[in-house]
């Protein structure tokens, strides 16, 4: 269903096909950087690979692609202000609240068909709860994914992140989200840190002990981003004592990754499809056929039953991070695969700016002879040229600055917070230059 779907205090908001977009509701490193989301993500030395011992773990993309600028304006404002401070990300919207009834706004892809409440699984999915009172409790149900659980949520209160995350373990429970606030109007936002490999969470309702009450939500942002990729950009193992560590729900934190940081910097609502172990033409696991183009149409990453309605969240820009996994196949497969997928995206979002990004982890150094960075850069330029020949001039290619030693210390040689901040700064600059933000 749509991204900002509104769910009333009693029910769960909209849509039947699933989401709530905004619903008021390539190298050794690479091989790890794309950590699989699938069970066989068993780590390799590349950032994505080990990533997800769950089915989507990317494998190849964990290596920075230093070769710079395969894309037409890749140099544009790269160093913009995308500080790693993910806390800005949850800042309440400026201006008056929605004029509608009291409701919770859900931002991200949510299945809003269950009567008990909306379910979300993708990292960076969030709920916005504006209320009058001093505390908030939530009834939540965690269904573990193939990577286990639990789910962790960073909690923002009036734009400031709480010191400890909210931990949601398997089953149904009512938990205090925040308490002891001064009496008055507040906005609380729980934001999901780990990806769907570690489970889906159903929001069964919010209550306000001590006489509090739900209010209309903050105004929705007018800028919208949809960003897709694998473990290189989803905070895989970013909190782990890496690079040799076991990824899990506790050491993954997408709030420290480039997409949420960039979205916060440009003031945009974000739908983030960052799934470990996935590529466009192949996945980390040889038996995993659920590639990113399949994920693109899903409300929940591990469920084929609920198709996403793309009309529910139409982004101003769609950003695709090319994966090192795709550099493992021949150009005769990789290039048509990307070209076809970008055609699909254009069909869903006729007016969106489309960015093809070679990530910082892509490198020509590993695996030997694969030339992952150079081939990915050439592929993105190929797609831009082919789309332009069809009259589509809003597809762009960029190559991020290649990582250097000491920047892939997340589990399985995935990006650390410094490299994520660097990628966020470059992405933010390109978004601002192209969209005038």
Coordinates of C-alpha atoms in Angstrom, one line a residue:
X1 CA 0.0 0.0 0.0
X2 CA 1.0 3.5 0.0
X3 CA 3.7 5.0 1.9
X4 CA 2.1 7.5 4.1
X5 CA -1.0 5.5 5.0
X6 CA -3.0 6.7 7.9
X7 CA -4.2 4.2 10.4
X8 CA -6.7 5.2 13.0
X9 CA -6.1 4.4 16.6
X10 CA -8.4 1.5 16.4
X11 CA -7.8 0.2 13.0
X12 CA -4.9 0.1 10.7
X13 CA -5.2 2.1 7.6
X14 CA -5.5 1.6 4.1
X15 CA -5.0 -0.4 1.1
X16 CA -5.5 -3.9 0.2
X17 CA -2.7 -4.8 -1.9
X18 CA -0.2 -4.2 0.7
X19 CA 2.0 -1.4 1.4
X20 CA 1.9 1.9 3.0
X21 CA 4.6 3.7 1.3
X22 CA 3.7 6.8 3.0
X23 CA 0.7 5.8 4.6
X24 CA -0.4 8.3 7.3
X25 CA 0.6 4.7 7.2
X26 CA 32.6 -7.2 -6.9
X27 CA 35.6 -7.7 -5.0
X28 CA 36.7 -9.5 -2.0
X29 CA 35.0 -6.9 -0.1
X30 CA 32.3 -7.1 -2.5
X31 CA 31.7 -10.6 -2.1
X32 CA 30.8 -9.7 1.3
X33 CA 29.1 -6.6 0.8
X34 CA 26.2 -8.1 -0.8
X35 CA 25.4 -10.3 2.0
X36 CA 22.8 -12.7 1.2
X37 CA 19.4 -12.5 2.5
X38 CA 19.0 -16.1 2.0
X39 CA 19.9 -18.8 4.2
X40 CA 23.0 -19.3 2.5
X41 CA 24.5 -16.1 3.0
X42 CA 27.4 -17.7 4.6
X43 CA 29.9 -15.1 4.5
X44 CA 32.6 -14.7 2.1
X45 CA 35.0 -12.1 2.2
X46 CA 32.8 -9.7 0.6
X47 CA 30.6 -7.3 2.4
X48 CA 27.4 -8.6 1.1
X49 CA 28.0 -12.2 1.2
X50 CA 28.0 -13.1 4.7
X51 CA 25.7 -10.6 5.4
X52 CA 22.6 -12.3 5.5
X53 CA 22.9 -15.7 6.4
X54 CA 19.5 -15.1 5.5
X55 CA 18.2 -15.4 2.1
X56 CA 19.1 -12.1 0.7
X57 CA 22.5 -11.7 1.6
X58 CA 24.4 -9.9 -1.1
X59 CA 27.7 -11.1 -1.8
X60 CA 29.8 -9.2 -4.2
X61 CA 29.2 -5.7 -3.6
X62 CA 31.1 -5.0 -0.6
X63 CA 33.9 -3.4 -2.3
X64 CA 34.1 0.2 -3.1
X65 CA 34.2 1.1 -6.7
X66 CA 36.7 3.7 -6.8
X67 CA 36.7 4.4 -10.3
X68 CA 34.9 7.2 -10.2
X69 CA 32.7 8.8 -12.4
X70 CA 31.0 6.6 -14.7
X71 CA 28.1 8.7 -14.6
X72 CA 27.5 12.0 -16.3
X73 CA 27.7 14.4 -13.4
X74 CA 29.2 12.2 -10.9
X75 CA 31.2 14.9 -9.5
X76 CA 28.3 17.1 -8.7
X77 CA 28.2 18.3 -5.1
X78 CA 29.5 15.1 -3.8
X79 CA 30.4 16.5 -0.5
X80 CA 27.2 17.8 0.7
X81 CA 26.0 17.8 4.1
X82 CA 25.0 14.3 4.8
X83 CA 26.4 13.9 8.2
X84 CA 26.1 10.5 9.7
X85 CA 23.7 11.9 12.1
X86 CA 20.8 9.7 11.4
X87 CA 18.9 11.4 14.1
X88 CA 17.8 14.2 11.9
X89 CA 16.0 11.6 10.0
X90 CA 13.1 11.5 12.3
X91 CA 12.7 15.1 12.9
X92 CA 9.0 16.1 13.0
X93 CA 7.7 17.9 10.0
X94 CA 7.5 21.7 10.2
X95 CA 4.1 23.3 10.0
X96 CA 0.7 22.5 11.3
X97 CA -0.5 18.9 11.7
X98 CA -2.8 17.2 9.2
X99 CA -6.3 18.6 9.5
X100 CA -7.7 15.1 9.5
X101 CA -8.7 12.8 12.4
X102 CA -6.3 11.4 15.0
X103 CA -4.2 8.7 13.2
X104 CA -0.8 7.1 13.1
X105 CA 1.2 7.6 9.9
X106 CA 3.2 4.7 8.6
X107 CA 6.1 5.4 6.2
X108 CA 7.5 2.6 4.2
X109 CA 6.0 -0.5 2.7
X110 CA 3.3 -2.0 5.0
X111 CA 0.7 -4.6 4.5
X112 CA -2.4 -2.9 5.6
X113 CA -4.8 -5.7 4.9
X114 CA -4.8 -7.4 8.4
X115 CA -7.6 -6.2 10.6
X116 CA -5.3 -6.3 13.6
X117 CA -3.0 -3.7 12.2
X118 CA -0.3 -3.0 9.5
X119 CA 2.7 -5.2 9.1
X120 CA 6.1 -4.0 8.0
X121 CA 9.4 -5.8 7.4
X122 CA 11.8 -3.5 5.4
X123 CA 14.5 -1.6 7.3
X124 CA 13.8 2.1 7.7
X125 CA 10.1 1.6 7.9
X126 CA 8.6 3.8 10.6
X127 CA 5.5 4.9 12.4
X128 CA 4.8 8.6 13.3
X129 CA 2.7 9.0 16.4
X130 CA 1.7 12.5 17.4
X131 CA -0.1 12.7 20.8
X132 CA -0.9 14.8 23.8
X133 CA 0.3 13.3 27.1
X134 CA 3.4 12.0 28.8
X135 CA 3.9 8.4 27.6
X136 CA 3.1 5.9 24.8
X137 CA 2.8 2.2 24.7
X138 CA 2.5 -0.1 21.7
X139 CA 1.2 -3.5 21.1
X140 CA 3.5 -5.2 18.6
X141 CA 3.8 -8.7 17.1
X142 CA 7.2 -9.9 15.8
X143 CA 7.2 -12.8 13.4
X144 CA 10.9 -13.9 13.0
X145 CA 12.4 -14.2 9.6
X146 CA 14.7 -16.9 8.3
X147 CA 17.6 -15.0 9.9
X148 CA 15.7 -15.1 13.2
X149 CA 15.1 -11.9 15.2
X150 CA 14.4 -9.8 17.1
X151 CA 13.5 -6.5 15.5
X152 CA 15.1 -3.4 16.9
X153 CA 13.6 0.1 16.6
X154 CA 15.4 3.4 17.1
X155 CA 12.9 5.6 18.9
X156 CA 12.8 9.4 18.1
X157 CA 11.0 11.7 20.5
X158 CA 10.4 15.1 19.1
X159 CA 13.2 14.5 16.7
X160 CA 15.8 13.3 19.2
X161 CA 16.8 9.7 19.3
X162 CA 16.4 7.8 22.6
X163 CA 19.6 6.2 24.0
X164 CA 18.3 2.6 23.9
X165 CA 16.4 1.0 21.1
X166 CA 13.0 -0.7 21.4
X167 CA 13.5 -4.5 21.2
X168 CA 10.6 -6.5 19.8
X169 CA 10.9 -10.3 20.4
X170 CA 8.8 -13.1 18.9
X171 CA 5.1 -13.0 19.7
X172 CA 2.7 -10.4 20.8
X173 CA 3.4 -7.9 23.7
X174 CA 2.6 -4.5 24.8
X175 CA 5.6 -2.4 25.5
X176 CA 6.4 1.1 26.7
X177 CA 7.8 3.1 23.8
X178 CA 8.6 6.2 25.9
X179 CA 7.5 7.5 29.3
X180 CA 8.2 10.4 31.6
X181 CA 7.8 13.1 29.1
X182 CA 6.6 16.6 30.1
X183 CA 2.9 17.0 29.7
X184 CA 2.1 18.4 26.2
X185 CA 2.2 17.6 22.5
X186 CA 4.9 15.2 21.3
X187 CA 5.8 13.2 18.2
X188 CA 7.2 9.7 18.7
X189 CA 8.7 7.7 15.8
X190 CA 9.9 4.1 16.1
X191 CA 12.1 3.3 13.1
X192 CA 13.0 -0.3 12.1
X193 CA 16.8 -1.0 12.1
X194 CA 17.2 -4.5 10.7
X195 CA 15.9 -5.8 7.4
X196 CA 13.1 -8.3 6.8
X197 CA 15.4 -11.3 7.1
X198 CA 15.1 -10.7 10.8
X199 CA 11.4 -10.5 10.8
X200 CA 8.2 -8.5 10.2
X201 CA 6.4 -6.5 12.9
X202 CA 2.7 -5.8 13.1
X203 CA 1.6 -2.6 14.8
X204 CA -1.5 -3.6 16.7
X205 CA -2.2 -0.3 18.4
X206 CA -0.8 2.6 20.4
X207 CA -2.1 3.6 23.8
X208 CA -1.5 6.6 26.0
X209 CA -1.5 5.9 29.7
X210 CA -2.3 8.7 32.1
X211 CA -5.0 10.3 30.1
X212 CA -3.1 11.0 26.9
X213 CA -4.7 11.0 23.5
X214 CA -3.7 10.5 19.9
X215 CA -3.7 13.6 17.6
X216 CA -3.6 14.1 13.8
X217 CA -0.2 13.2 12.5
X218 CA 2.5 15.7 11.5
X219 CA 2.2 16.9 7.9
X220 CA 3.6 14.5 5.3
X221 CA 6.8 15.5 3.5
X222 CA 6.3 16.5 -0.1
X223 CA 9.6 15.0 -1.3
X224 CA 9.8 11.3 -1.8
X225 CA 12.7 8.9 -2.5
X226 CA 12.7 5.2 -3.2
X227 CA 16.2 3.6 -2.9
X228 CA 17.1 0.0 -3.7
X229 CA 20.2 -2.1 -3.2
X230 CA 21.6 -4.9 -1.0
X231 CA 23.7 -5.2 2.1
X232 CA 26.3 -2.6 1.0
X233 CA 23.7 0.1 1.8
X234 CA 21.5 -1.4 4.5
X235 CA 23.8 -1.1 7.5
X236 CA 24.7 -4.8 7.5
X237 CA 27.0 -5.6 10.4
X238 CA 27.7 -2.0 10.9
X239 CA 27.7 -2.3 14.7
X240 CA 29.7 -5.5 14.7
X241 CA 33.3 -5.8 15.8
X242 CA 34.4 -6.6 12.3
X243 CA 35.3 -7.3 9.7
X244 CA 35.3 -10.9 11.0
X245 CA 32.1 -11.0 12.9
X246 CA 28.7 -12.7 12.6
X247 CA 25.9 -10.5 11.3
X248 CA 22.7 -10.5 13.3
X249 CA 19.7 -8.3 14.0
X250 CA 21.5 -6.5 16.7
X251 CA 24.5 -5.3 14.8
X252 CA 22.6 -4.2 11.7
X253 CA 21.4 -0.6 11.8
X254 CA 20.0 0.9 8.6
X255 CA 19.7 4.3 10.3
X256 CA 23.5 4.6 10.0
X257 CA 23.4 3.7 6.3
X258 CA 23.6 6.1 3.3
X259 CA 19.9 6.0 2.1
X260 CA 18.3 7.2 5.4
X261 CA 21.0 9.8 5.9
X262 CA 20.5 11.2 2.4
X263 CA 16.8 11.2 2.7
X264 CA 17.0 13.1 6.0
X265 CA 19.5 15.6 4.5
X266 CA 17.1 16.5 1.6
X267 CA 13.9 16.3 3.7
X268 CA 12.3 13.4 1.9
X269 CA 10.2 10.5 3.0
X270 CA 11.9 7.2 2.1
X271 CA 10.9 3.8 0.9
X272 CA 14.0 1.7 1.3
X273 CA 14.3 -1.7 -0.4
X274 CA 17.7 -2.7 0.9
X275 CA 17.8 -6.5 0.9
X276 CA 21.0 -8.5 1.6
X277 CA 22.2 -11.1 -0.8
X278 CA 20.2 -9.7 -3.8
X279 CA 21.2 -8.6 -7.2
X280 CA 19.4 -7.6 -10.4
X281 CA 20.5 -10.7 -12.5
X282 CA 21.7 -13.0 -9.7
X283 CA 21.7 -13.5 -6.0
X284 CA 24.3 -14.6 -3.5
X285 CA 22.7 -17.9 -3.0
X286 CA 22.5 -20.0 -6.2
X287 CA 19.1 -21.4 -5.2
X288 CA 17.6 -18.0 -4.4
X289 CA 15.6 -16.7 -7.4
X290 CA 14.0 -13.8 -5.6
X291 CA 16.1 -11.0 -7.2
X292 CA 15.7 -7.3 -6.7
X293 CA 13.3 -6.9 -9.6
X294 CA 11.0 -9.4 -7.8
X295 CA 11.4 -7.5 -4.5
X296 CA 10.4 -4.3 -6.3
X297 CA 6.9 -5.6 -6.6
X298 CA 6.5 -7.0 -3.1
X299 CA 5.0 -5.3 -0.1
X300 CA 6.9 -7.6 2.3
X301 CA 10.3 -8.9 1.0
X302 CA 9.7 -12.5 2.0
X303 CA 6.1 -12.8 0.9
X304 CA 4.9 -13.3 -2.7
X305 CA 1.3 -13.1 -1.6
X306 CA 1.0 -9.4 -1.3
X307 CA 1.7 -7.3 -4.3
X308 CA 2.8 -3.7 -3.8
X309 CA 0.7 -1.0 -5.4
X310 CA 3.3 1.4 -6.9
X311 CA 0.6 4.1 -7.1
X312 CA 0.6 4.3 -3.4
X313 CA 4.1 5.8 -3.3
X314 CA 5.4 7.6 -6.4
X315 CA 8.9 8.9 -5.7
X316 CA 10.5 12.0 -7.1
X317 CA 13.6 9.9 -7.6
X318 CA 14.3 6.2 -7.7
X319 CA 17.9 5.3 -6.8
X320 CA 19.4 1.9 -7.7
X321 CA 22.7 0.8 -6.3
X322 CA 24.3 -1.6 -8.7
X323 CA 25.5 -4.8 -7.0
X324 CA 28.8 -6.6 -7.2
X325 CA 26.8 -9.8 -7.5
X326 CA 25.9 -8.7 -11.0
X327 CA 29.5 -8.3 -11.9
X328 CA 29.8 -12.1 -11.6
X329 CA 27.8 -12.6 -14.7
X330 CA 28.8 -11.8 -18.3
X331 CA 28.0 -8.4 -19.7
X332 CA 25.6 -10.1 -22.2
X333 CA 23.5 -10.9 -19.2
X334 CA 24.1 -8.0 -16.8
X335 CA 23.5 -5.2 -19.3
X336 CA 20.1 -6.4 -20.6
X337 CA 19.1 -7.3 -17.1
X338 CA 19.6 -3.8 -15.8
X339 CA 18.1 -2.2 -18.9
X340 CA 15.0 -4.3 -18.6
X341 CA 14.6 -3.5 -14.9
X342 CA 15.0 0.3 -15.5
X343 CA 12.3 0.0 -18.2
X344 CA 10.1 -1.6 -15.6
X345 CA 10.8 1.2 -13.1
X346 CA 10.1 3.8 -15.7
X347 CA 6.8 2.2 -16.4
X348 CA 5.7 2.5 -12.8
X349 CA 7.2 6.0 -12.3
X350 CA 6.9 7.9 -15.6
X351 CA 8.2 11.2 -14.2
X352 CA 10.8 10.1 -11.7
X353 CA 14.5 10.9 -11.9
X354 CA 16.3 7.5 -12.0
X355 CA 19.8 7.2 -10.6
X356 CA 22.1 4.3 -11.3
X357 CA 24.9 4.2 -8.7
X358 CA 28.1 2.2 -8.6
X359 CA 28.8 2.0 -4.8
X360 CA 31.9 2.8 -3.0
X361 CA 32.6 -0.9 -2.4
X362 CA 32.9 -1.8 -6.0
X363 CA 36.5 -2.4 -7.0
X364 CA 38.6 -3.8 -9.9
X365 CA 41.0 -5.3 -7.4
X366 CA 38.9 -8.3 -6.4
X367 CA 38.1 -10.9 -7.6
X368 CA 41.1 -10.9 -9.8
X369 CA 40.2 -10.3 -13.4
X370 CA 36.6 -9.5 -12.8
X371 CA 37.0 -5.7 -13.2
X372 CA 33.8 -5.3 -11.3
X373 CA 34.0 -1.5 -10.8
X374 CA 34.8 -0.8 -14.4
X375 CA 32.2 -3.1 -15.8
X376 CA 29.5 -1.8 -13.5
X377 CA 30.4 1.7 -14.5
X378 CA 30.3 0.9 -18.2
X379 CA 26.9 -0.9 -17.7
X380 CA 25.3 2.1 -16.0
X381 CA 26.5 4.4 -18.8
X382 CA 25.1 1.8 -21.3
X383 CA 21.7 2.0 -19.7
X384 CA 21.7 5.8 -19.7
X385 CA 22.6 5.8 -23.4
X386 CA 19.9 3.2 -24.3
X387 CA 17.2 5.0 -22.3
X388 CA 18.2 8.4 -23.9
X389 CA 17.8 6.8 -27.3
X390 CA 14.2 6.1 -26.3
X391 CA 13.7 9.7 -25.3
X392 CA 14.2 9.1 -21.6
X393 CA 16.6 11.8 -20.5
X394 CA 16.0 11.4 -16.7
X395 CA 18.2 8.4 -16.1
X396 CA 21.7 9.2 -14.7
X397 CA 24.8 7.2 -13.9
X398 CA 27.2 8.0 -11.1
X399 CA 30.2 6.2 -9.6
X400 CA 31.0 6.8 -5.9
X401 CA 34.5 7.3 -4.7
X402 CA 36.1 3.9 -4.1
X403 CA 36.6 2.9 -0.5
X404 CA 40.0 2.9 1.1
X405 CA 41.5 0.7 3.8
X406 CA 39.8 0.9 7.2
X407 CA 36.3 1.7 5.7
X408 CA 35.0 -1.8 5.4
X409 CA 35.2 -2.9 9.0
X410 CA 31.5 -4.0 9.3
X411 CA 30.9 -7.7 9.5
X412 CA 32.0 -9.6 6.4
X413 CA 33.9 -6.5 5.2
X414 CA 30.9 -4.3 4.8
X415 CA 30.9 -0.5 5.0
X416 CA 31.4 1.1 8.4
X417 CA 29.7 4.2 9.5
X418 CA 32.4 6.5 8.0
X419 CA 32.0 4.9 4.6
X420 CA 28.2 5.1 4.8
X421 CA 28.5 8.8 5.6
X422 CA 30.8 9.3 2.6
X423 CA 28.3 7.6 0.3
X424 CA 25.5 9.6 1.8
X425 CA 27.3 12.8 1.1
X426 CA 27.9 11.9 -2.5
X427 CA 24.3 10.7 -3.1
X428 CA 22.9 13.8 -1.4
X429 CA 24.9 16.1 -3.6
X430 CA 23.7 14.3 -6.8
X431 CA 20.1 14.4 -5.6
X432 CA 20.3 18.1 -4.9
X433 CA 22.0 18.9 -8.2
X434 CA 19.4 17.0 -10.3
X435 CA 16.3 17.8 -8.4
X436 CA 17.1 21.3 -7.2
X437 CA 16.7 20.2 -3.6

